[in-house]
CSV table of N, CA and C in Angstrom, one decimal:
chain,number,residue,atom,x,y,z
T,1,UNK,N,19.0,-16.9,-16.2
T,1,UNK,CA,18.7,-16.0,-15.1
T,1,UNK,C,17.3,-15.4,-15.3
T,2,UNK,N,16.6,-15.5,-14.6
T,2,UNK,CA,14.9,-15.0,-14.0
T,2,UNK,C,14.9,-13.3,-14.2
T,3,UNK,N,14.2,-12.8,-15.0
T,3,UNK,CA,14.0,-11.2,-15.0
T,3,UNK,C,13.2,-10.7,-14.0
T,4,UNK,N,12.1,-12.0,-13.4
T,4,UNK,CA,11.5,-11.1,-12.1
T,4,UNK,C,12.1,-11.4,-11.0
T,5,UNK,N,11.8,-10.3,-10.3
T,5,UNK,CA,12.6,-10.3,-8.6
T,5,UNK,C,11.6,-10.6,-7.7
T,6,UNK,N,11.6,-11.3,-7.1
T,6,UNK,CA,10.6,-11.9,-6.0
T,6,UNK,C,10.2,-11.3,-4.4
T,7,UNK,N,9.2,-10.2,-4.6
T,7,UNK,CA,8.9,-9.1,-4.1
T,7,UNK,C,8.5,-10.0,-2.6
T,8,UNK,N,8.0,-10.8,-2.4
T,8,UNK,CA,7.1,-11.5,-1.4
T,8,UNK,C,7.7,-10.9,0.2
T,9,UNK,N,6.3,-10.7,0.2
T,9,UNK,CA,7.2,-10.1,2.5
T,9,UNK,C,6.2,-9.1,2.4
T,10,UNK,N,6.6,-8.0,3.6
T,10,UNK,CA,5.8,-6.8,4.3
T,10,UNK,C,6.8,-5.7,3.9
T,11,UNK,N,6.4,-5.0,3.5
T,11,UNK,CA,7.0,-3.5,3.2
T,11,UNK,C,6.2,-2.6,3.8
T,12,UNK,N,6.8,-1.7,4.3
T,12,UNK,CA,6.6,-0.8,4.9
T,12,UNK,C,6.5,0.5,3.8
T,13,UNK,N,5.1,1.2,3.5
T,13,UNK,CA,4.2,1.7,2.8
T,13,UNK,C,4.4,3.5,3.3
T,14,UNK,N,4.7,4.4,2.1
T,14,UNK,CA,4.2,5.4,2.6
T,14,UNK,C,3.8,6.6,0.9
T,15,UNK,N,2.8,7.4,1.4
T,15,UNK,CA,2.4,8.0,-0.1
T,15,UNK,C,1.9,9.3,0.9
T,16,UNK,N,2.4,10.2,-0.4
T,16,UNK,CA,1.8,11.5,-0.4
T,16,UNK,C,1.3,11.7,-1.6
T,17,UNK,N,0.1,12.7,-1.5
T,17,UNK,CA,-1.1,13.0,-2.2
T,17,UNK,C,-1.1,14.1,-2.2
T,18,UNK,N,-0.3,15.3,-1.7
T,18,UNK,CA,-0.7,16.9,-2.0
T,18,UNK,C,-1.1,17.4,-0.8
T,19,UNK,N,-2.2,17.3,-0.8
T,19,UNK,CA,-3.0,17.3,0.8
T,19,UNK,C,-3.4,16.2,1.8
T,20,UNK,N,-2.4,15.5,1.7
T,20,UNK,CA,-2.5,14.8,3.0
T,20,UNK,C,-1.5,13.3,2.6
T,21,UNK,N,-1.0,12.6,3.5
T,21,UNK,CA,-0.3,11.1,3.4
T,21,UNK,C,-1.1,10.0,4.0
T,22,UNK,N,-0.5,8.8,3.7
T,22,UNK,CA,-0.8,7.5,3.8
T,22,UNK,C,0.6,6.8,4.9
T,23,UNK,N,0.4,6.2,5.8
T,23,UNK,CA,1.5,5.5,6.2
T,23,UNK,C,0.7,4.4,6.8
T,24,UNK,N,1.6,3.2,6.5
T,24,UNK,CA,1.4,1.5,6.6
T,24,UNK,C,1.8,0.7,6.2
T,25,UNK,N,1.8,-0.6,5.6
T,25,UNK,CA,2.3,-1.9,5.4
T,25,UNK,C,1.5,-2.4,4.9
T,26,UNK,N,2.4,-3.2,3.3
T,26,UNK,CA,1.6,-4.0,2.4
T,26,UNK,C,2.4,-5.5,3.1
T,27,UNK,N,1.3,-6.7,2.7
T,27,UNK,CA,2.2,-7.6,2.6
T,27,UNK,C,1.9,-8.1,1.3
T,28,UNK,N,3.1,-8.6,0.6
T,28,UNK,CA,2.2,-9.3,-0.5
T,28,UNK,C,3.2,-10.5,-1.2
T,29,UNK,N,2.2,-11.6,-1.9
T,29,UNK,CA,2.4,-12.6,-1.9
T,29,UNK,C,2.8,-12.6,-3.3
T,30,UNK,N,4.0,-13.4,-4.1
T,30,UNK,CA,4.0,-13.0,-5.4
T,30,UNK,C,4.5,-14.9,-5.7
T,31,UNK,N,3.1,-15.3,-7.3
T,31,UNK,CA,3.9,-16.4,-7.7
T,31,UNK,C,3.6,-16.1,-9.0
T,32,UNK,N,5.1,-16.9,-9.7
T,32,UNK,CA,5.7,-16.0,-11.0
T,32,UNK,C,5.8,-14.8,-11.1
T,33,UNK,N,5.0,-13.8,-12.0
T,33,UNK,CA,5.4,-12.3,-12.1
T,33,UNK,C,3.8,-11.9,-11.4
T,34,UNK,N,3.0,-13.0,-10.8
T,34,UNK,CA,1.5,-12.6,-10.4
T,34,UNK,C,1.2,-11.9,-8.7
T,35,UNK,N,0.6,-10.7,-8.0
T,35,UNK,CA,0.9,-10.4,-7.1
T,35,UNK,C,-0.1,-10.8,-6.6
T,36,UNK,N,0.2,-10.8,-4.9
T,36,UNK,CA,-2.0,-10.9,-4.2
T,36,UNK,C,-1.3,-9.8,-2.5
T,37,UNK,N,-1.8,-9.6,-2.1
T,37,UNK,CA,-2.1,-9.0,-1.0
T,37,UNK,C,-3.1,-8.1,-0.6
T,38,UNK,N,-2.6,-7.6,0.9
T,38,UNK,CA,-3.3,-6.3,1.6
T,38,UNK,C,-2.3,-5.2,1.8
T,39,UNK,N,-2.9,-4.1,1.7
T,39,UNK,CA,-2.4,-2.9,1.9
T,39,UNK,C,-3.2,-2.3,3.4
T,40,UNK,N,-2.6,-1.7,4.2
T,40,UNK,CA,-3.4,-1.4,5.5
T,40,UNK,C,-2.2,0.1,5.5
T,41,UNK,N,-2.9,1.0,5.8
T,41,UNK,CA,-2.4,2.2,6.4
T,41,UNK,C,-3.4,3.4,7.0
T,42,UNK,N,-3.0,4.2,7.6
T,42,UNK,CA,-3.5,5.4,8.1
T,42,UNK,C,-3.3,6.1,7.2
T,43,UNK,N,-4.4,7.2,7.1
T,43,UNK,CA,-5.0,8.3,5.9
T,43,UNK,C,-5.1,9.2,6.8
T,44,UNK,N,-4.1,10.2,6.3
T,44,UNK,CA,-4.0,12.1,7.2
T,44,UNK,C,-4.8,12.9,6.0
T,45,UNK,N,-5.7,12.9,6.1
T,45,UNK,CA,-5.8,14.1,5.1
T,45,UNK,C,-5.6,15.5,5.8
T,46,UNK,N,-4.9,16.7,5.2
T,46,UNK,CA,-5.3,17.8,6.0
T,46,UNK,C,-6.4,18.6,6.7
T,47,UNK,N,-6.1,18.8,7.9
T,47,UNK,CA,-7.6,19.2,9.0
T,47,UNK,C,-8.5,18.2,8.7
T,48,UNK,N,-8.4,17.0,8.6
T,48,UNK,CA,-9.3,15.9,8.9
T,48,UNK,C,-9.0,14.5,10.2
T,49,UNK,N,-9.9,13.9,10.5
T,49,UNK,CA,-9.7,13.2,11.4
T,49,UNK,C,-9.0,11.7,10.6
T,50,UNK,N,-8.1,11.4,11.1
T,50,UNK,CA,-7.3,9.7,10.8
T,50,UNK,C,-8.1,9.2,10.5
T,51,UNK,N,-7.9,7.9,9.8
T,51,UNK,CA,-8.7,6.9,9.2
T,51,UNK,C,-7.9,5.8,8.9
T,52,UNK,N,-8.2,4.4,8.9
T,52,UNK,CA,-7.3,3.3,8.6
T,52,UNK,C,-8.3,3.1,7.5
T,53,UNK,N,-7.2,2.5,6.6
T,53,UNK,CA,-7.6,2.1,5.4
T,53,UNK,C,-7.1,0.4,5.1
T,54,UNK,N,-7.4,-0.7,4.7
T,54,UNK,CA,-7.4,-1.9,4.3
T,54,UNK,C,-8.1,-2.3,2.9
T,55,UNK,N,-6.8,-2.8,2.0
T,55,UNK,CA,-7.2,-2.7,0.6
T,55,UNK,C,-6.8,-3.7,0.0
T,56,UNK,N,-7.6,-5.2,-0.2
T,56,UNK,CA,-6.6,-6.4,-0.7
T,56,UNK,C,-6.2,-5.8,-2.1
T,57,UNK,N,-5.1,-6.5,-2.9
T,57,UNK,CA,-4.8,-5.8,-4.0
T,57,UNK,C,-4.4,-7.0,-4.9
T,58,UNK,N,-3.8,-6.9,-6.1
T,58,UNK,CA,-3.1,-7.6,-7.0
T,58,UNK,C,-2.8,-6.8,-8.1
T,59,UNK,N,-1.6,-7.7,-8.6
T,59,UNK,CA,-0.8,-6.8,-9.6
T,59,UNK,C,0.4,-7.8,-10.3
T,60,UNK,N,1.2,-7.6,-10.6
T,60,UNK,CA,2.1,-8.1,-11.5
T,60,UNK,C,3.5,-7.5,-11.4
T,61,UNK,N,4.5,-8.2,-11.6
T,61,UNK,CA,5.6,-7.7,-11.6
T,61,UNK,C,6.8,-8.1,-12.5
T,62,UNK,N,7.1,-7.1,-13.6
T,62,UNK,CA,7.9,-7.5,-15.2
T,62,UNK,C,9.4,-7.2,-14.6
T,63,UNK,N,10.5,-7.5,-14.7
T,63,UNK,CA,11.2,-6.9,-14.3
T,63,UNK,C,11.6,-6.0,-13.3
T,64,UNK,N,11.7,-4.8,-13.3
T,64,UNK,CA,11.6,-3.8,-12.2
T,64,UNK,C,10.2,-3.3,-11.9
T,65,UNK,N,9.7,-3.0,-13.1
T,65,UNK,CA,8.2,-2.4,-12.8
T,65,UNK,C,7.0,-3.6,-12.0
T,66,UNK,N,6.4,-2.6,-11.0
T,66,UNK,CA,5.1,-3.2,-9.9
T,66,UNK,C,4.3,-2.4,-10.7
T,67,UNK,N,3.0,-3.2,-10.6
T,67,UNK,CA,1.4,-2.8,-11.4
T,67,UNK,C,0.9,-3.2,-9.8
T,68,UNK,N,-0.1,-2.6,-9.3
T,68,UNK,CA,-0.7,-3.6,-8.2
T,68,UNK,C,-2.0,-2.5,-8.9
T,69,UNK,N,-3.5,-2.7,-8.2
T,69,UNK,CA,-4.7,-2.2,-8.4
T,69,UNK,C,-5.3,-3.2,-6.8
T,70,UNK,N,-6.3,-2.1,-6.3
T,70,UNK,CA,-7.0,-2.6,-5.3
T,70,UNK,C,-8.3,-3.4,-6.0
T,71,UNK,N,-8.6,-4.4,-5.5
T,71,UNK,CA,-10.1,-5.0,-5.7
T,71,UNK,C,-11.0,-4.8,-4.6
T,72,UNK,N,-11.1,-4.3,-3.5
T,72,UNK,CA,-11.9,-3.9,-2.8
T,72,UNK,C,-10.9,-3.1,-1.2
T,73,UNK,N,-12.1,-2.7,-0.7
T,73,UNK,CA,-12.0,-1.6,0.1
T,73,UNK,C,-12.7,-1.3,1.8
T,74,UNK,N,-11.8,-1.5,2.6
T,74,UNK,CA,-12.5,-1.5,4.2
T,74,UNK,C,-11.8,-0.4,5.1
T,75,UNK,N,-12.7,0.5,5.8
T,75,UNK,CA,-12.7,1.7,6.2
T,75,UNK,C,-12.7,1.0,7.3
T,76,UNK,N,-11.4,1.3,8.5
T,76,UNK,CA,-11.8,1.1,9.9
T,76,UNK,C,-11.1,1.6,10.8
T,77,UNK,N,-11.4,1.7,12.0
T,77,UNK,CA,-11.3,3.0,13.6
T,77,UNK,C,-11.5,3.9,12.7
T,78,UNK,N,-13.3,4.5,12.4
T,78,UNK,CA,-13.5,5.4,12.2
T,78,UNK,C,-14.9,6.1,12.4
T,79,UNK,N,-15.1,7.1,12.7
T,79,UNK,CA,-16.5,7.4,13.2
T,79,UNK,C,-17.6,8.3,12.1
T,80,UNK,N,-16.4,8.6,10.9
T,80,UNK,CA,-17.3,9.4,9.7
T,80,UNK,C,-17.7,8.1,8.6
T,81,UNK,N,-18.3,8.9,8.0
T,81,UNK,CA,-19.1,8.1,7.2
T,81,UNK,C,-18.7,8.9,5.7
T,82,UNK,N,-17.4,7.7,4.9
T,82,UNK,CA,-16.4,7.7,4.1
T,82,UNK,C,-16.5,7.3,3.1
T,83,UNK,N,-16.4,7.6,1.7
T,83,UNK,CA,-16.1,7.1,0.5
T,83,UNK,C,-15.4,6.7,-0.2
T,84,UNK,N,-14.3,5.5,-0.1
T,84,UNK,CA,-12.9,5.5,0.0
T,84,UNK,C,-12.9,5.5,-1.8
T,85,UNK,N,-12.1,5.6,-2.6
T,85,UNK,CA,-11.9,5.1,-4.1
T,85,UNK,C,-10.8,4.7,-4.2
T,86,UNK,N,-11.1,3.4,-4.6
T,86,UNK,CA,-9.9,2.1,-5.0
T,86,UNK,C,-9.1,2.7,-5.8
T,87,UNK,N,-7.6,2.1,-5.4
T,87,UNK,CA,-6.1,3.0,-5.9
T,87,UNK,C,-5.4,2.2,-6.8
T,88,UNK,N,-5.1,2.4,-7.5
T,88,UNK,CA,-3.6,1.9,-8.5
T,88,UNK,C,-2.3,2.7,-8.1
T,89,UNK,N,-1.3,1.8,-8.1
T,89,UNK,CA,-0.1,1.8,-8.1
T,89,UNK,C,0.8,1.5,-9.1
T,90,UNK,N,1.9,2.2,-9.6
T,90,UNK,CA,3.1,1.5,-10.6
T,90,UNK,C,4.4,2.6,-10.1
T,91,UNK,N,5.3,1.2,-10.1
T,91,UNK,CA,6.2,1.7,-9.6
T,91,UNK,C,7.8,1.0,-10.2
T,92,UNK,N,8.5,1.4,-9.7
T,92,UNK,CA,9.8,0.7,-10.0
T,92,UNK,C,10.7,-0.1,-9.1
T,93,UNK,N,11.5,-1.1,-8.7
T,93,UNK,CA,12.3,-1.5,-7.7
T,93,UNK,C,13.2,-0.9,-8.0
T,94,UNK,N,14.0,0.1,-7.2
T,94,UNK,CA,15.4,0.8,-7.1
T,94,UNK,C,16.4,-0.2,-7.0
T,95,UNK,N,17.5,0.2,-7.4
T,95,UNK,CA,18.7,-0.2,-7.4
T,95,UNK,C,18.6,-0.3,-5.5
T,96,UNK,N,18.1,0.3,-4.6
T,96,UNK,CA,18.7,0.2,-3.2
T,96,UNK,C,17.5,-0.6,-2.8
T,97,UNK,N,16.4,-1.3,-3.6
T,97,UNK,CA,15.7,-2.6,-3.2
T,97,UNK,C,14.7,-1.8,-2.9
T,98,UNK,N,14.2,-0.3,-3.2
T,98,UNK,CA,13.0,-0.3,-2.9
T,98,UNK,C,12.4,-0.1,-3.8
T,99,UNK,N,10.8,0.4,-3.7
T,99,UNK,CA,9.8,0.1,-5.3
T,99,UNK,C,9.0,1.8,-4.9
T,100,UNK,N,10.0,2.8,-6.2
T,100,UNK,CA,9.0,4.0,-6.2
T,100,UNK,C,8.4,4.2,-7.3
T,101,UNK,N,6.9,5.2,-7.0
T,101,UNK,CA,6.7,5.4,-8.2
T,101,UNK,C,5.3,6.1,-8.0
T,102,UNK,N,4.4,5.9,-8.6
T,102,UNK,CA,3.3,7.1,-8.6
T,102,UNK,C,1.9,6.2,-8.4
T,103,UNK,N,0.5,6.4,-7.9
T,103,UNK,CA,-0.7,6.1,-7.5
T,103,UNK,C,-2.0,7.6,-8.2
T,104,UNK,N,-2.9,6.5,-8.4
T,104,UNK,CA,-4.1,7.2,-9.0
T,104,UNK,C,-5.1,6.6,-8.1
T,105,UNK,N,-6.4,7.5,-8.1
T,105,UNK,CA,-7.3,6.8,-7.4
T,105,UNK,C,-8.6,6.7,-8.7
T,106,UNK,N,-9.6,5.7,-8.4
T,106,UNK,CA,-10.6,6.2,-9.5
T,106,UNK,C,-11.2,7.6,-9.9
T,107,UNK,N,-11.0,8.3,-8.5
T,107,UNK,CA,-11.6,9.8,-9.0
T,107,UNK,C,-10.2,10.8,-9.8
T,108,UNK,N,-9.4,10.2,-9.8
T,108,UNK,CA,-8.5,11.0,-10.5
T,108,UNK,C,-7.0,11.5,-9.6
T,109,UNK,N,-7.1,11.2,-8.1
T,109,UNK,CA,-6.4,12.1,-7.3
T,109,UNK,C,-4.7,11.2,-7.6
T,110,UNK,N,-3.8,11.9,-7.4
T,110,UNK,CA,-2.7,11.0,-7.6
T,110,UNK,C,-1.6,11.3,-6.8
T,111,UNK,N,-0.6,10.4,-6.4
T,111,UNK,CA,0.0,10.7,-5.4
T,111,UNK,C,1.8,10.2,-6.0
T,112,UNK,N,2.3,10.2,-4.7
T,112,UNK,CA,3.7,9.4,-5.0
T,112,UNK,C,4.3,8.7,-4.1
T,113,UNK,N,4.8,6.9,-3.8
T,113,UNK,CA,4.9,6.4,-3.1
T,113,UNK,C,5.9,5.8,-2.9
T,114,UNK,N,6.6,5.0,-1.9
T,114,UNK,CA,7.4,4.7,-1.6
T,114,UNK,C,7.8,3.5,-0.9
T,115,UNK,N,8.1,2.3,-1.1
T,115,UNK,CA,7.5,0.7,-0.5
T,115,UNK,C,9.1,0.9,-0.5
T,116,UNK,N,9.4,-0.3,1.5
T,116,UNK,CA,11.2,-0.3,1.7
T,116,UNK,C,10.7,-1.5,2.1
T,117,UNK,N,10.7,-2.7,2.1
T,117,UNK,CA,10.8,-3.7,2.7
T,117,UNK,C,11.2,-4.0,3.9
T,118,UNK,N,10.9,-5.2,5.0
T,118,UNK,CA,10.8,-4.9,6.6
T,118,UNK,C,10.9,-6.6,6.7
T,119,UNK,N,12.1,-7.1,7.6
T,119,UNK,CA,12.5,-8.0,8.0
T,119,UNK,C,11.4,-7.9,9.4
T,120,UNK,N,10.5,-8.4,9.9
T,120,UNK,CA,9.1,-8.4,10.8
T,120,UNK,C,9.8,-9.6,11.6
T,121,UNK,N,9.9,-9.6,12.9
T,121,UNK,CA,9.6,-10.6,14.3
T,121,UNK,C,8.2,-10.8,14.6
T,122,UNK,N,7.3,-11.7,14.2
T,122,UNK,CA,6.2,-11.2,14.4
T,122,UNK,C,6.1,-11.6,16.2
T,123,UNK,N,5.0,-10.8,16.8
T,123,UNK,CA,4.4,-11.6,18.1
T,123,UNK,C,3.7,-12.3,18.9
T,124,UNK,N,2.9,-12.9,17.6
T,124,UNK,CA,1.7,-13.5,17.2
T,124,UNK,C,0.5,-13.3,17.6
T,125,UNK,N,0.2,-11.9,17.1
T,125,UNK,CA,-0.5,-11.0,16.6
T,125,UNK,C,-1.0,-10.7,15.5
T,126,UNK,N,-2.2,-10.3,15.1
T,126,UNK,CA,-2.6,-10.7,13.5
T,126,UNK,C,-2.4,-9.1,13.2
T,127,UNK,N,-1.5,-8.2,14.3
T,127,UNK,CA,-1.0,-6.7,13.3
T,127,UNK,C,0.1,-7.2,14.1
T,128,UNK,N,1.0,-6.6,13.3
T,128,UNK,CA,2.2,-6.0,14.5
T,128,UNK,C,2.7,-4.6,14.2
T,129,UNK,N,2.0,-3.8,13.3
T,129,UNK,CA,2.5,-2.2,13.6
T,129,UNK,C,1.4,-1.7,13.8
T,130,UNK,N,1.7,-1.1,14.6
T,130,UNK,CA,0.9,-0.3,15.2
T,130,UNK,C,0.4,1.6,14.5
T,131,UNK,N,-0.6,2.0,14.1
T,131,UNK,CA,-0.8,3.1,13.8
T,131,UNK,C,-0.7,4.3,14.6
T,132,UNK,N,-0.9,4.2,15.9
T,132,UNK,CA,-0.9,5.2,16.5
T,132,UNK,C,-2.3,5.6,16.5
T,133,UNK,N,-3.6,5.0,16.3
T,133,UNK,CA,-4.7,5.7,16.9
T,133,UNK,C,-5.6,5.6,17.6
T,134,UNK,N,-6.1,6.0,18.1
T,134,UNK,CA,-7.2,5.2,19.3
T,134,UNK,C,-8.6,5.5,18.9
């Protein structure tokens, strides 16, 4: 029997940071315990204006525990002029199939997150959730 669990699909993404959340969808591709994807979400920081965030990533997966780390970073629908810092993630797969656990950014800030996985109809569309911003 295989000790890794085969994470592969779109999970539905959400992190809090203290002052402000993240909500969006990773998808990610996993062969053997090796991960690849994108992470896409909207960024609330408090009394700031929305921001979509797009962050391809990779990571690994032993067992229960997720490693992912971003390799680069795209700021978009946005009109300020932003300094995003690439995030690390480690987490755990719960007994109820989801993966929690904690995030750092390079400057230090740290959050806590929560990935549930999402059976997607797509409608062939290169998004299909929608953020809510204009």
């Amino acid at each position: 029997m295989s000790d890794t669990i085969d994470i592969t699909g779109r999970w539905l993404f959400s992190e809090d940071f203290g002052y402000g959340t993240d909500s969006g969808y990773v998808e990610l591709e996993q062969k053997g315990s090796r991960l690849s994807g994108t992470l896409q979400f909207a960024e609330q920081i408090d009394g700031e204006e929305t921001f979509i965030v797009r962050q391809e990533i990779y990571g690994t997966v032993t067992g229960r525990i997720v490693s992912m780390k971003s390799k680069s970073c795209e700021i978009l629908f946005n009109n300020q002029d932003i300094t995003y810092e690439l995030d690390s993630w480690k987490g755990k797969i719960t007994d109820e199939g989801k993966i929690t656990g904690n995030s750092i950014d390079d400057e230090g800030t740290t959050g806590r997150f929560v990935m549930e996985r999402v059976n997607v109809q797509t409608s062939g569309s290169s998004d299909d959730i929608s953020f809510g911003i204009n």
